[in-house]
PDB file of C-alpha atoms and ligand atoms in Angstrom:
ATOM      1  CA  MET Z 254      18.210  -9.899  52.748  1.00 49.00           C
ATOM      2  CA  GLU Z 255      17.334 -10.766  49.116  1.00 52.00           C
ATOM      3  CA  ILE Z 256      16.928  -7.445  47.253  1.00 55.00           C
ATOM      4  CA  LEU Z 257      16.090  -8.952  44.112  1.00 56.00           C
ATOM      5  CA  ASN Z 258      13.805 -12.057  43.763  1.00 63.00           C
ATOM      6  CA  ILE Z 259      15.529 -12.852  41.056  1.00 60.00           C
ATOM      7  CA  GLU Z 260      13.427 -16.115  39.968  1.00 62.00           C
ATOM      8  CA  ALA Z 261      10.260 -13.438  39.528  1.00 64.00           C
ATOM      9  CA  ILE Z 262      12.198 -12.109  36.246  1.00 69.00           C
ATOM     10  CA  ARG Z 263      12.130 -14.293  33.866  1.00 75.00           C
ATOM     11  CA  ILE Z 264      12.746 -12.924  29.645  1.00 80.00           C
ATOM     12  CA  PRO Z 265       9.564 -11.708  27.992  1.00 81.00           C
ATOM     13  CA  THR Z 266       8.029 -13.726  25.321  1.00 87.00           C
ATOM     14  CA  ILE Z 267       7.014 -12.571  22.220  1.00 88.00           C
ATOM     15  CA  THR Z 268       3.318 -12.340  23.608  1.00 89.00           C
ATOM     16  CA  ASP Z 269       4.549 -10.363  26.039  1.00 88.00           C
ATOM     17  CA  ILE Z 270       5.885  -7.752  23.747  1.00 90.00           C
ATOM     18  CA  ILE Z 271       3.051  -7.707  21.191  1.00 91.00           C
ATOM     19  CA  ASP Z 272       0.636  -7.466  23.939  1.00 90.00           C
ATOM     20  CA  ILE Z 273       2.876  -4.008  25.727  1.00 91.00           C
ATOM     21  CA  VAL Z 274       3.274  -3.040  22.302  1.00 92.00           C
ATOM     22  CA  ILE Z 275      -0.814  -3.253  21.761  1.00 92.00           C
ATOM     23  CA  LEU Z 276      -1.361  -2.001  25.516  1.00 90.00           C
ATOM     24  CA  ALA Z 277       0.913   1.265  24.958  1.00 91.00           C
ATOM     25  CA  TYR Z 278      -1.112   1.996  21.439  1.00 90.00           C
ATOM     26  CA  ILE Z 279      -3.985   1.891  23.499  1.00 86.00           C
ATOM     27  CA  ILE Z 280      -3.332   4.644  25.978  1.00 84.00           C
ATOM     28  CA  TYR Z 281      -1.012   6.389  23.603  1.00 85.00           C
ATOM     29  CA  LYS Z 282      -4.532   7.420  21.502  1.00 78.00           C
ATOM     30  CA  LEU Z 283      -6.169   7.440  24.263  1.00 76.00           C
ATOM     31  CA  LEU Z 284      -4.157  10.222  25.058  1.00 77.00           C
ATOM     32  CA  VAL Z 285      -4.281  11.919  21.912  1.00 73.00           C
ATOM     33  CA  LEU Z 286      -7.892  11.468  21.714  1.00 68.00           C
ATOM     34  CA  ILE Z 287      -8.419  13.445  25.363  1.00 68.00           C
ATOM     35  CA  LYS Z 288      -5.917  15.598  24.519  1.00 66.00           C
ATOM     36  CA  GLY Z 289      -7.445  19.163  25.055  1.00 60.00           C
ATOM     37  CA  THR Z 290     -11.108  17.530  25.546  1.00 63.00           C
ATOM     38  CA  ARG Z 291     -13.074  17.696  28.628  1.00 67.00           C
ATOM     39  CA  ALA Z 292     -11.669  14.208  29.194  1.00 72.00           C
ATOM     40  CA  MET Z 293      -8.433  15.452  30.829  1.00 74.00           C
ATOM     41  CA  GLN Z 294      -9.683  17.880  33.106  1.00 76.00           C
ATOM     42  CA  MET Z 295     -11.465  15.047  34.560  1.00 80.00           C
ATOM     43  CA  ILE Z 296      -8.613  13.050  34.551  1.00 81.00           C
ATOM     44  CA  ALA Z 297      -6.555  15.665  36.244  1.00 83.00           C
ATOM     45  CA  GLY Z 298      -9.810  15.704  38.473  1.00 86.00           C
ATOM     46  CA  ILE Z 299      -9.206  11.552  39.090  1.00 87.00           C
ATOM     47  CA  ALA Z 300      -5.658  11.610  39.186  1.00 89.00           C
ATOM     48  CA  LEU Z 301      -6.334  13.930  42.531  1.00 91.00           C
ATOM     49  CA  LEU Z 302      -8.969  11.909  43.985  1.00 91.00           C
ATOM     50  CA  PHE Z 303      -6.648   9.257  43.911  1.00 93.00           C
ATOM     51  CA  PHE Z 304      -3.514  11.124  45.549  1.00 94.00           C
ATOM     52  CA  ALA Z 305      -5.835  12.379  47.501  1.00 94.00           C
ATOM     53  CA  SER Z 306      -6.708   9.167  49.351  1.00 93.00           C
ATOM     54  CA  PHE Z 307      -2.992   8.424  49.245  1.00 93.00           C
ATOM     55  CA  LEU Z 308      -2.048  11.730  51.456  1.00 93.00           C
ATOM     56  CA  SER Z 309      -4.901  11.101  53.358  1.00 92.00           C
ATOM     57  CA  GLY Z 310      -4.117   7.746  54.306  1.00 92.00           C
ATOM     58  CA  VAL Z 311      -0.403   8.776  54.735  1.00 92.00           C
ATOM     59  CA  PHE Z 312      -1.695  11.442  57.544  1.00 91.00           C
ATOM     60  CA  HIS Z 313      -4.263   9.091  59.172  1.00 90.00           C
ATOM     61  CA  LEU Z 314      -6.978  11.503  58.232  1.00 91.00           C
ATOM     62  CA  ASN Z 315      -9.238   8.085  58.291  1.00 90.00           C
ATOM     63  CA  THR Z 316     -12.517   9.916  57.947  1.00 91.00           C
ATOM     64  CA  LEU Z 317     -11.434  11.974  54.908  1.00 91.00           C
ATOM     65  CA  LYS Z 318     -10.184   8.964  53.235  1.00 91.00           C
ATOM     66  CA  THR Z 319     -12.914   6.660  53.363  1.00 92.00           C
ATOM     67  CA  VAL Z 320     -15.319   9.567  51.671  1.00 92.00           C
ATOM     68  CA  ILE Z 321     -12.682  10.326  48.831  1.00 92.00           C
ATOM     69  CA  ASP Z 322     -12.665   6.448  48.646  1.00 92.00           C
ATOM     70  CA  SER Z 323     -16.136   5.810  48.529  1.00 92.00           C
ATOM     71  CA  THR Z 324     -16.404   8.233  46.263  1.00 91.00           C
ATOM     72  CA  ILE Z 325     -13.681   6.485  43.923  1.00 91.00           C
ATOM     73  CA  SER Z 326     -15.546   3.983  43.954  1.00 91.00           C
ATOM     74  CA  PHE Z 327     -18.301   5.372  41.928  1.00 89.00           C
ATOM     75  CA  LEU Z 328     -15.980   6.900  39.313  1.00 88.00           C
ATOM     76  CA  PRO Z 329     -16.563   3.456  37.052  1.00 87.00           C
ATOM     77  CA  ILE Z 330     -20.788   4.789  36.635  1.00 89.00           C
ATOM     78  CA  ALA Z 331     -19.762   7.897  36.891  1.00 85.00           C
ATOM     79  CA  VAL Z 332     -16.799   7.865  33.566  1.00 83.00           C
ATOM     80  CA  ILE Z 333     -19.462   5.478  31.350  1.00 85.00           C
ATOM     81  CA  VAL Z 334     -22.354   7.891  32.039  1.00 85.00           C
ATOM     82  CA  LEU Z 335     -20.310  11.566  30.928  1.00 79.00           C
ATOM     83  CA  PHE Z 336     -18.992  10.037  28.405  1.00 78.00           C
ATOM     84  CA  GLN Z 337     -21.853   7.779  26.699  1.00 78.00           C
ATOM     85  CA  TYR Z 338     -21.697   9.896  23.611  1.00 72.00           C
ATOM     86  CA  GLU Z 339     -18.464   8.859  23.329  1.00 71.00           C
ATOM     87  CA  ILE Z 340     -18.387   5.527  24.150  1.00 76.00           C
ATOM     88  CA  ARG Z 341     -21.384   4.942  21.317  1.00 74.00           C
ATOM     89  CA  LYS Z 342     -19.120   6.884  18.759  1.00 70.00           C
ATOM     90  CA  ILE Z 343     -16.336   4.573  19.391  1.00 71.00           C
ATOM     91  CA  LEU Z 344     -19.159   1.227  19.824  1.00 74.00           C
ATOM     92  CA  ALA Z 345     -20.845   2.341  16.131  1.00 69.00           C
ATOM     93  CA  ARG Z 346     -17.411   2.872  14.352  1.00 66.00           C
ATOM     94  CA  MET Z 347     -16.223  -1.147  15.139  1.00 66.00           C
ATOM     95  CA  GLY Z 348     -19.860  -1.994  15.006  1.00 60.00           C
ATOM     96  CA  THR Z 349     -19.002  -1.522  11.218  1.00 57.00           C
ATOM     97  CA  TYR Z 350     -16.602  -3.804  10.640  1.00 50.00           C
ATOM     98  CA  SER Z 351     -16.265  -5.120   7.231  1.00 48.00           C
ATOM     99  CA  PHE Z 352     -14.810  -7.827   5.928  1.00 45.00           C
ATOM    100  CA  ILE Z 353     -16.088  -7.305   2.140  1.00 43.00           C
ATOM    101  CA  LYS Z 354     -14.773  -4.266   0.627  1.00 45.00           C
ATOM    102  CA  ASN Z 355     -17.360  -2.231  -0.797  1.00 47.00           C
ATOM    103  CA  HIS Z 356     -17.473  -2.647  -4.516  1.00 43.00           C
ATOM    104  CA  GLU Z 357     -20.436   0.669  -4.992  1.00 52.00           C
ATOM    105  CA  SER Z 358     -18.288   2.595  -4.222  1.00 60.00           C
ATOM    106  CA  ILE Z 359     -18.037   6.082  -5.472  1.00 71.00           C
ATOM    107  CA  GLU Z 360     -16.616   6.632  -9.166  1.00 81.00           C
ATOM    108  CA  GLU Z 361     -14.246   9.247 -10.133  1.00 84.00           C
ATOM    109  CA  HIS Z 362     -17.150  10.487 -12.945  1.00 87.00           C
ATOM    110  CA  ILE Z 363     -19.787  10.308 -10.262  1.00 89.00           C
ATOM    111  CA  ILE Z 364     -16.618  12.909  -8.517  1.00 91.00           C
ATOM    112  CA  GLU Z 365     -17.177  15.196 -11.070  1.00 92.00           C
ATOM    113  CA  GLN Z 366     -21.151  15.378 -11.729  1.00 94.00           C
ATOM    114  CA  ILE Z 367     -20.877  16.041  -7.526  1.00 94.00           C
ATOM    115  CA  LEU Z 368     -18.409  18.651  -7.494  1.00 93.00           C
ATOM    116  CA  LYS Z 369     -19.745  20.056 -11.196  1.00 94.00           C
ATOM    117  CA  ALA Z 370     -22.538  20.578  -8.930  1.00 95.00           C
ATOM    118  CA  ALA Z 371     -21.134  22.152  -5.665  1.00 94.00           C
ATOM    119  CA  ASN Z 372     -19.375  24.528  -8.070  1.00 92.00           C
ATOM    120  CA  MET Z 373     -22.578  25.902  -9.604  1.00 94.00           C
ATOM    121  CA  LEU Z 374     -24.055  25.946  -6.598  1.00 95.00           C
ATOM    122  CA  SER Z 375     -20.992  28.085  -5.641  1.00 92.00           C
ATOM    123  CA  LYS Z 376     -21.295  30.626  -8.126  1.00 92.00           C
ATOM    124  CA  GLU Z 377     -25.403  31.447  -7.960  1.00 93.00           C
ATOM    125  CA  LYS Z 378     -24.831  31.578  -4.438  1.00 92.00           C
ATOM    126  CA  LYS Z 379     -27.492  28.722  -3.270  1.00 95.00           C
ATOM    127  CA  GLY Z 380     -26.573  26.603  -0.108  1.00 94.00           C
ATOM    128  CA  GLY Z 381     -25.786  22.897  -0.503  1.00 96.00           C
ATOM    129  CA  LEU Z 382     -24.548  19.995   1.799  1.00 97.00           C
ATOM    130  CA  ILE Z 383     -23.841  17.073   0.488  1.00 97.00           C
ATOM    131  CA  VAL Z 384     -22.981  13.587   2.457  1.00 97.00           C
ATOM    132  CA  ILE Z 385     -21.223  10.628   1.181  1.00 95.00           C
ATOM    133  CA  GLU Z 386     -21.337   7.566   3.089  1.00 93.00           C
ATOM    134  CA  ARG Z 387     -18.511   5.430   4.286  1.00 88.00           C
ATOM    135  CA  GLY Z 388     -18.015   2.660   5.612  1.00 83.00           C
ATOM    136  CA  GLN Z 389     -20.486   3.602   8.610  1.00 84.00           C
ATOM    137  CA  GLY Z 390     -24.301   3.356   7.183  1.00 87.00           C
ATOM    138  CA  LEU Z 391     -26.604   6.353   6.945  1.00 91.00           C
ATOM    139  CA  GLY Z 392     -29.440   4.737   7.099  1.00 90.00           C
ATOM    140  CA  GLN Z 393     -30.922   6.316  10.408  1.00 90.00           C
ATOM    141  CA  TYR Z 394     -30.148   9.685   8.199  1.00 94.00           C
ATOM    142  CA  ILE Z 395     -30.949   8.386   4.871  1.00 94.00           C
ATOM    143  CA  GLU Z 396     -34.766   7.956   6.558  1.00 93.00           C
ATOM    144  CA  THR Z 397     -35.338  11.603   7.784  1.00 95.00           C
ATOM    145  CA  GLY Z 398     -35.129  12.557   4.060  1.00 95.00           C
ATOM    146  CA  ILE Z 399     -37.012  11.881   1.387  1.00 96.00           C
ATOM    147  CA  THR Z 400     -36.215   8.694  -0.908  1.00 95.00           C
ATOM    148  CA  ILE Z 401     -34.952   9.525  -3.991  1.00 95.00           C
ATOM    149  CA  ASP Z 402     -32.756   6.367  -4.940  1.00 94.00           C
ATOM    150  CA  ALA Z 403     -31.128   7.959  -8.045  1.00 95.00           C
ATOM    151  CA  LYS Z 404     -28.384   7.487 -10.332  1.00 94.00           C
ATOM    152  CA  ILE Z 405     -26.062  10.589  -9.693  1.00 94.00           C
ATOM    153  CA  SER Z 406     -25.833  13.485 -11.796  1.00 94.00           C
ATOM    154  CA  PHE Z 407     -24.744  16.797 -12.439  1.00 95.00           C
ATOM    155  CA  ASP Z 408     -28.574  18.171 -12.889  1.00 96.00           C
ATOM    156  CA  LEU Z 409     -30.706  16.361 -10.254  1.00 96.00           C
ATOM    157  CA  ILE Z 410     -28.017  17.732  -7.143  1.00 96.00           C
ATOM    158  CA  ILE Z 411     -28.389  21.465  -8.749  1.00 96.00           C
ATOM    159  CA  ASN Z 412     -32.609  20.622  -8.810  1.00 96.00           C
ATOM    160  CA  ILE Z 413     -32.801  19.842  -5.564  1.00 96.00           C
ATOM    161  CA  PHE Z 414     -30.979  22.571  -4.351  1.00 96.00           C
ATOM    162  CA  GLU Z 415     -33.120  25.001  -5.707  1.00 95.00           C
ATOM    163  CA  PRO Z 416     -34.034  27.504  -3.250  1.00 93.00           C
ATOM    164  CA  LYS Z 417     -37.842  27.303  -2.680  1.00 89.00           C
ATOM    165  CA  THR Z 418     -38.564  24.069  -3.581  1.00 92.00           C
ATOM    166  CA  ALA Z 419     -39.078  21.215  -1.716  1.00 90.00           C
ATOM    167  CA  LEU Z 420     -36.132  19.239  -1.268  1.00 92.00           C
ATOM    168  CA  HIS Z 421     -33.904  22.245  -0.611  1.00 92.00           C
ATOM    169  CA  ASP Z 422     -34.189  22.075   2.880  1.00 93.00           C
ATOM    170  CA  GLY Z 423     -31.623  20.102   4.285  1.00 95.00           C
ATOM    171  CA  ALA Z 424     -28.663  17.570   3.081  1.00 97.00           C
ATOM    172  CA  ILE Z 425     -28.687  14.831  -0.246  1.00 97.00           C
ATOM    173  CA  ILE Z 426     -27.136  11.537   0.749  1.00 97.00           C
ATOM    174  CA  ILE Z 427     -25.260   8.996  -1.315  1.00 95.00           C
ATOM    175  CA  SER Z 428     -24.951   5.812  -0.639  1.00 92.00           C
ATOM    176  CA  LYS Z 429     -23.883   3.153  -3.149  1.00 89.00           C
ATOM    177  CA  GLY Z 430     -23.343   4.837  -5.219  1.00 88.00           C
ATOM    178  CA  ARG Z 431     -26.751   6.747  -5.788  1.00 93.00           C
ATOM    179  CA  ILE Z 432     -28.729   9.267  -4.237  1.00 95.00           C
ATOM    180  CA  ALA Z 433     -30.390   7.796  -1.321  1.00 95.00           C
ATOM    181  CA  ALA Z 434     -32.350  11.122  -0.144  1.00 96.00           C
ATOM    182  CA  ALA Z 435     -32.679  14.494   0.002  1.00 96.00           C
ATOM    183  CA  SER Z 436     -33.695  17.030   2.737  1.00 96.00           C
ATOM    184  CA  CYS Z 437     -32.564  14.598   5.359  1.00 97.00           C
ATOM    185  CA  LEU Z 438     -32.073  16.205   8.819  1.00 97.00           C
ATOM    186  CA  LEU Z 439     -28.370  15.664  10.202  1.00 96.00           C
ATOM    187  CA  PRO Z 440     -26.909  16.000  13.596  1.00 93.00           C
ATOM    188  CA  LEU Z 441     -25.268  19.110  13.958  1.00 94.00           C
ATOM    189  CA  SER Z 442     -22.493  19.334  15.479  1.00 89.00           C
ATOM    190  CA  SER Z 443     -21.851  20.742  19.222  1.00 78.00           C
ATOM    191  CA  ASN Z 444     -18.016  21.757  19.216  1.00 83.00           C
ATOM    192  CA  PRO Z 445     -17.711  24.733  20.701  1.00 83.00           C
ATOM    193  CA  HIS Z 446     -14.422  25.250  19.190  1.00 85.00           C
ATOM    194  CA  LEU Z 447     -16.219  26.356  15.663  1.00 89.00           C
ATOM    195  CA  PRO Z 448     -16.492  29.594  14.705  1.00 89.00           C
ATOM    196  CA  PRO Z 449     -19.987  31.390  16.254  1.00 87.00           C
ATOM    197  CA  HIS Z 450     -20.518  32.390  11.851  1.00 88.00           C
ATOM    198  CA  PHE Z 451     -21.059  29.075  11.666  1.00 91.00           C
ATOM    199  CA  GLY Z 452     -24.622  28.481  11.357  1.00 93.00           C
ATOM    200  CA  THR Z 453     -26.924  25.133  11.073  1.00 96.00           C
ATOM    201  CA  ARG Z 454     -25.622  24.258   7.375  1.00 96.00           C
ATOM    202  CA  HIS Z 455     -22.023  24.045   8.698  1.00 96.00           C
ATOM    203  CA  ARG Z 456     -22.725  22.833  11.802  1.00 95.00           C
ATOM    204  CA  ALA Z 457     -25.510  19.946  10.419  1.00 96.00           C
ATOM    205  CA  GLY Z 458     -22.206  18.701   7.834  1.00 96.00           C
ATOM    206  CA  ILE Z 459     -19.440  19.482  10.461  1.00 95.00           C
ATOM    207  CA  GLY Z 460     -22.191  16.948  12.580  1.00 93.00           C
ATOM    208  CA  ILE Z 461     -22.818  14.013  10.996  1.00 94.00           C
ATOM    209  CA  THR Z 462     -19.077  13.803   9.970  1.00 92.00           C
ATOM    210  CA  GLU Z 463     -18.163  13.648  14.078  1.00 88.00           C
ATOM    211  CA  GLU Z 464     -21.142  11.151  14.763  1.00 86.00           C
ATOM    212  CA  THR Z 465     -19.919   8.683  11.135  1.00 87.00           C
ATOM    213  CA  ASP Z 466     -16.900   8.447   8.877  1.00 87.00           C
ATOM    214  CA  ALA Z 467     -19.163  10.360   6.147  1.00 93.00           C
ATOM    215  CA  ILE Z 468     -17.514  12.897   3.907  1.00 94.00           C
ATOM    216  CA  ALA Z 469     -19.618  16.208   3.452  1.00 96.00           C
ATOM    217  CA  ILE Z 470     -19.834  18.580   1.292  1.00 96.00           C
ATOM    218  CA  ILE Z 471     -21.009  22.322   1.891  1.00 96.00           C
ATOM    219  CA  ILE Z 472     -22.114  25.051  -0.465  1.00 95.00           C
ATOM    220  CA  SER Z 473     -22.560  27.741   1.282  1.00 94.00           C
ATOM    221  CA  GLU Z 474     -24.868  30.446   0.616  1.00 93.00           C
ATOM    222  CA  GLU Z 475     -24.154  33.515   2.148  1.00 92.00           C
ATOM    223  CA  THR Z 476     -20.632  33.512   0.733  1.00 90.00           C
ATOM    224  CA  GLY Z 477     -20.889  30.360  -1.971  1.00 90.00           C
ATOM    225  CA  LYS Z 478     -17.387  29.002   0.086  1.00 92.00           C
ATOM    226  CA  ILE Z 479     -17.844  25.137  -0.958  1.00 93.00           C
ATOM    227  CA  SER Z 480     -15.821  22.977   2.552  1.00 94.00           C
ATOM    228  CA  PHE Z 481     -15.620  19.397   2.466  1.00 94.00           C
ATOM    229  CA  ALA Z 482     -16.000  18.241   6.090  1.00 95.00           C
ATOM    230  CA  LYS Z 483     -14.288  15.041   7.394  1.00 92.00           C
ATOM    231  CA  ASN Z 484     -13.860  13.103  11.165  1.00 88.00           C
ATOM    232  CA  GLY Z 485     -14.945  16.762  12.328  1.00 89.00           C
ATOM    233  CA  THR Z 486     -12.877  18.963  10.649  1.00 91.00           C
ATOM    234  CA  ILE Z 487     -13.700  21.046   8.184  1.00 93.00           C
ATOM    235  CA  MET Z 488     -11.699  22.321   5.519  1.00 90.00           C
ATOM    236  CA  HIS Z 489     -12.784  25.186   3.312  1.00 84.00           C
ATOM    237  CA  TYR Z 490     -11.347  24.299  -0.315  1.00 73.00           C
ATOM    238  CA  LYS Z 491      -8.722  27.173  -1.193  1.00 64.00           C
ATOM    239  CA  ASP Z 492      -7.905  25.829  -4.756  1.00 62.00           C
ATOM    240  CA  LYS Z 493     -10.025  26.922  -7.352  1.00 68.00           C
ATOM    241  CA  SER Z 494      -8.721  24.455 -10.194  1.00 81.00           C
ATOM    242  CA  PHE Z 495     -11.627  22.031 -10.512  1.00 82.00           C
ATOM    243  CA  GLU Z 496      -9.244  18.909 -10.855  1.00 85.00           C
ATOM    244  CA  GLY Z 497      -7.337  20.867  -7.763  1.00 85.00           C
ATOM    245  CA  MET Z 498     -10.972  20.166  -5.737  1.00 86.00           C
ATOM    246  CA  LYS Z 499     -11.572  16.818  -7.235  1.00 87.00           C
ATOM    247  CA  ASN Z 500      -8.289  14.998  -6.685  1.00 86.00           C
ATOM    248  CA  HIS Z 501      -8.947  16.969  -2.754  1.00 85.00           C
ATOM    249  CA  LEU Z 502     -11.738  14.700  -2.585  1.00 88.00           C
ATOM    250  CA  ILE Z 503     -11.081  11.729  -4.270  1.00 87.00           C
ATOM    251  CA  GLY Z 504      -8.479  12.309  -1.426  1.00 86.00           C
ATOM    252  CA  LEU Z 505     -10.596  12.451   1.356  1.00 86.00           C
ATOM    253  CA  LEU Z 506     -12.427   9.476  -0.336  1.00 83.00           C
ATOM    254  CA  GLU Z 507      -9.132   6.925  -1.107  1.00 64.00           C
ATOM    255  CA  MET Z 508      -9.291   5.324   2.398  1.00 47.00           C
ATOM    256  CA  GLU Z 509     -12.307   3.778   1.686  1.00 47.00           C
ATOM    257  CA  ASN Z 510     -11.665   3.341  -2.027  1.00 44.00           C
ATOM    258  CA  LYS Z 511      -8.272   1.886  -1.452  1.00 45.00           C
ATOM    259  CA  LYS Z 512      -7.670   0.673   1.808  1.00 44.00           C
ATOM    260  CA  GLY Z 513     -11.719  -0.213   1.527  1.00 43.00           C
ATOM    261  CA  SER Z 514     -10.671  -3.837   0.586  1.00 41.00           C
ATOM    262  CA  LYS Z 515      -7.722  -3.841   3.821  1.00 44.00           C
ATOM    263  CA  LYS Z 516      -9.406  -2.307   6.573  1.00 46.00           C
ATOM    264  CA  ASN Z 517     -10.344  -4.605   9.546  1.00 49.00           C
ATOM    265  CA  LEU Z 518     -10.847  -4.582  13.032  1.00 53.00           C
ATOM    266  CA  LEU Z 519      -8.160  -2.940  13.866  1.00 54.00           C
ATOM    267  CA  GLY Z 520      -8.233  -0.520  10.809  1.00 54.00           C
ATOM    268  CA  LYS Z 521     -11.609   0.230  12.185  1.00 53.00           C
ATOM    269  CA  ILE Z 522     -10.672   1.024  16.270  1.00 53.00           C
ATOM    270  CA  LYS Z 523      -8.309   3.268  15.342  1.00 53.00           C
ATOM    271  CA  GLU Z 524     -10.776   5.343  13.048  1.00 54.00           C
ATOM    272  CA  ALA Z 525     -12.553   5.256  15.901  1.00 53.00           C
ATOM    273  CA  PHE Z 526     -10.333   6.421  18.216  1.00 50.00           C
ATOM    274  CA  LYS Z 527      -8.475   9.201  15.725  1.00 50.00           C
ATOM    275  CA  LYS Z 528     -11.402  11.230  16.384  1.00 47.00           C
TER     276      LYS Z 528
HETATM  277  N1  LIG L 629     -29.945  19.807  10.593  1.00 74.89           N
HETATM  278  C1  LIG L 629     -29.634  19.468   9.727  1.00 74.89           C
HETATM  279  N2  LIG L 629     -29.384  18.940   9.107  1.00 74.89           N
HETATM  280  C2  LIG L 629     -29.666  19.236   7.591  1.00 74.89           C
HETATM  281  N3  LIG L 629     -29.548  19.953   7.107  1.00 74.89           N
HETATM  282  C3  LIG L 629     -29.611  21.526   8.025  1.00 74.89           C
HETATM  283  C4  LIG L 629     -29.868  20.802   9.265  1.00 74.89           C
HETATM  284  N4  LIG L 629     -30.290  22.612  10.099  1.00 74.89           N
HETATM  285  C5  LIG L 629     -30.674  23.332   9.146  1.00 74.89           C
HETATM  286  N5  LIG L 629     -29.936  22.655   7.497  1.00 74.89           N
HETATM  287  C6  LIG L 629     -30.063  23.554   6.156  1.00 74.89           C
HETATM  288  O1  LIG L 629     -29.295  24.692   6.559  1.00 74.89           O
HETATM  289  C7  LIG L 629     -29.859  25.869   6.271  1.00 74.89           C
HETATM  290  C8  LIG L 629     -29.590  27.010   7.206  1.00 74.89           C
HETATM  291  O2  LIG L 629     -28.227  27.299   6.766  1.00 74.89           O
HETATM  292  P1  LIG L 629     -27.981  28.645   7.561  1.00 74.89           P
HETATM  293  O3  LIG L 629     -27.752  29.641   7.042  1.00 74.89           O
HETATM  294  O4  LIG L 629     -28.337  28.520   8.896  1.00 74.89           O
HETATM  295  O5  LIG L 629     -26.445  28.129   8.061  1.00 74.89           O
HETATM  296  P2  LIG L 629     -24.701  28.382   7.265  1.00 74.89           P
HETATM  297  O6  LIG L 629     -24.246  27.518   8.206  1.00 74.89           O
HETATM  298  O7  LIG L 629     -24.592  29.818   7.976  1.00 74.89           O
HETATM  299  O8  LIG L 629     -25.197  28.323   5.861  1.00 74.89           O
HETATM  300  P3  LIG L 629     -24.697  28.885   4.633  1.00 74.89           P
HETATM  301  O9  LIG L 629     -23.166  29.921   5.058  1.00 74.89           O
HETATM  302  O10 LIG L 629     -25.931  28.772   3.670  1.00 74.89           O
HETATM  303  O11 LIG L 629     -25.635  30.565   4.906  1.00 74.89           O
HETATM  304  C9  LIG L 629     -31.882  25.227   6.367  1.00 74.89           C
HETATM  305  O12 LIG L 629     -32.297  25.609   5.647  1.00 74.89           O
HETATM  306  C10 LIG L 629     -31.002  23.298   6.171  1.00 74.89           C
HETATM  307  O13 LIG L 629     -31.051  23.372   4.442  1.00 74.89           O
END
């Protein structure tokens, strides 16, 4: 009896190896992506269904197996419905793929103007929310606000966030090195793990970075704290020095500025999966 069919075994080619490496990478990223999320629980549930189907087959529980198998056949639709938000987000990020570097990316002196304004707002305990567009266009959020289309300056930002003025509510969106609009409405994060004391300003700042690759600077009216949000994660800024803060923001934006020119489809897919 032939135990092993030697004929069927062939030396893997370079293409096979690349194929396997890509697949392994995608599976790894998917597992990282869903670790600790409701998707993980869903996968555990799906695995349980397959196991139950297998067991009912082994013990010839035919009716049970039929019911379980027909449930399994609906799984692809259920996954699309349940994860439509995540799928939409990944596709939107992939859709922003660009061969061309954004030459209008933000410059250092502009960052200084933004941070000087953030510091002033913080000192005076005036709330502020500034969103910086990166690779992914923020047109749909810009449309919710009032068009400004002006050069970025300390004075303008301070004026916009002056309490009780017409434009102070909502966010400023910086696009292509200019203040595109003010009073913009951002999506609120629904992350259940955010501290309950986070109000709508912080949730909006985090929300826009969950939906897009933008960076948000949040200045708390209550505490004067300056925070940065990226990829749905918020970082309270501890180093009070201006240079430290500037380098931090440059660091957050650097991916776009330095790697922007090299950003390829794989990079976009990687970024989409990062979340
Ligand atoms: N969807 C939104 N998009 C943009 N800005 C928003 C949105 N919702 C609320 N804001 C802004 O947040 C302000 C209210 O902030 P709120 O006090 O609820 O939040 P917070 O996170 O506790 O901030 P703070 O620490 O400044 O009090 C609103 O006046 C408005 O300017």
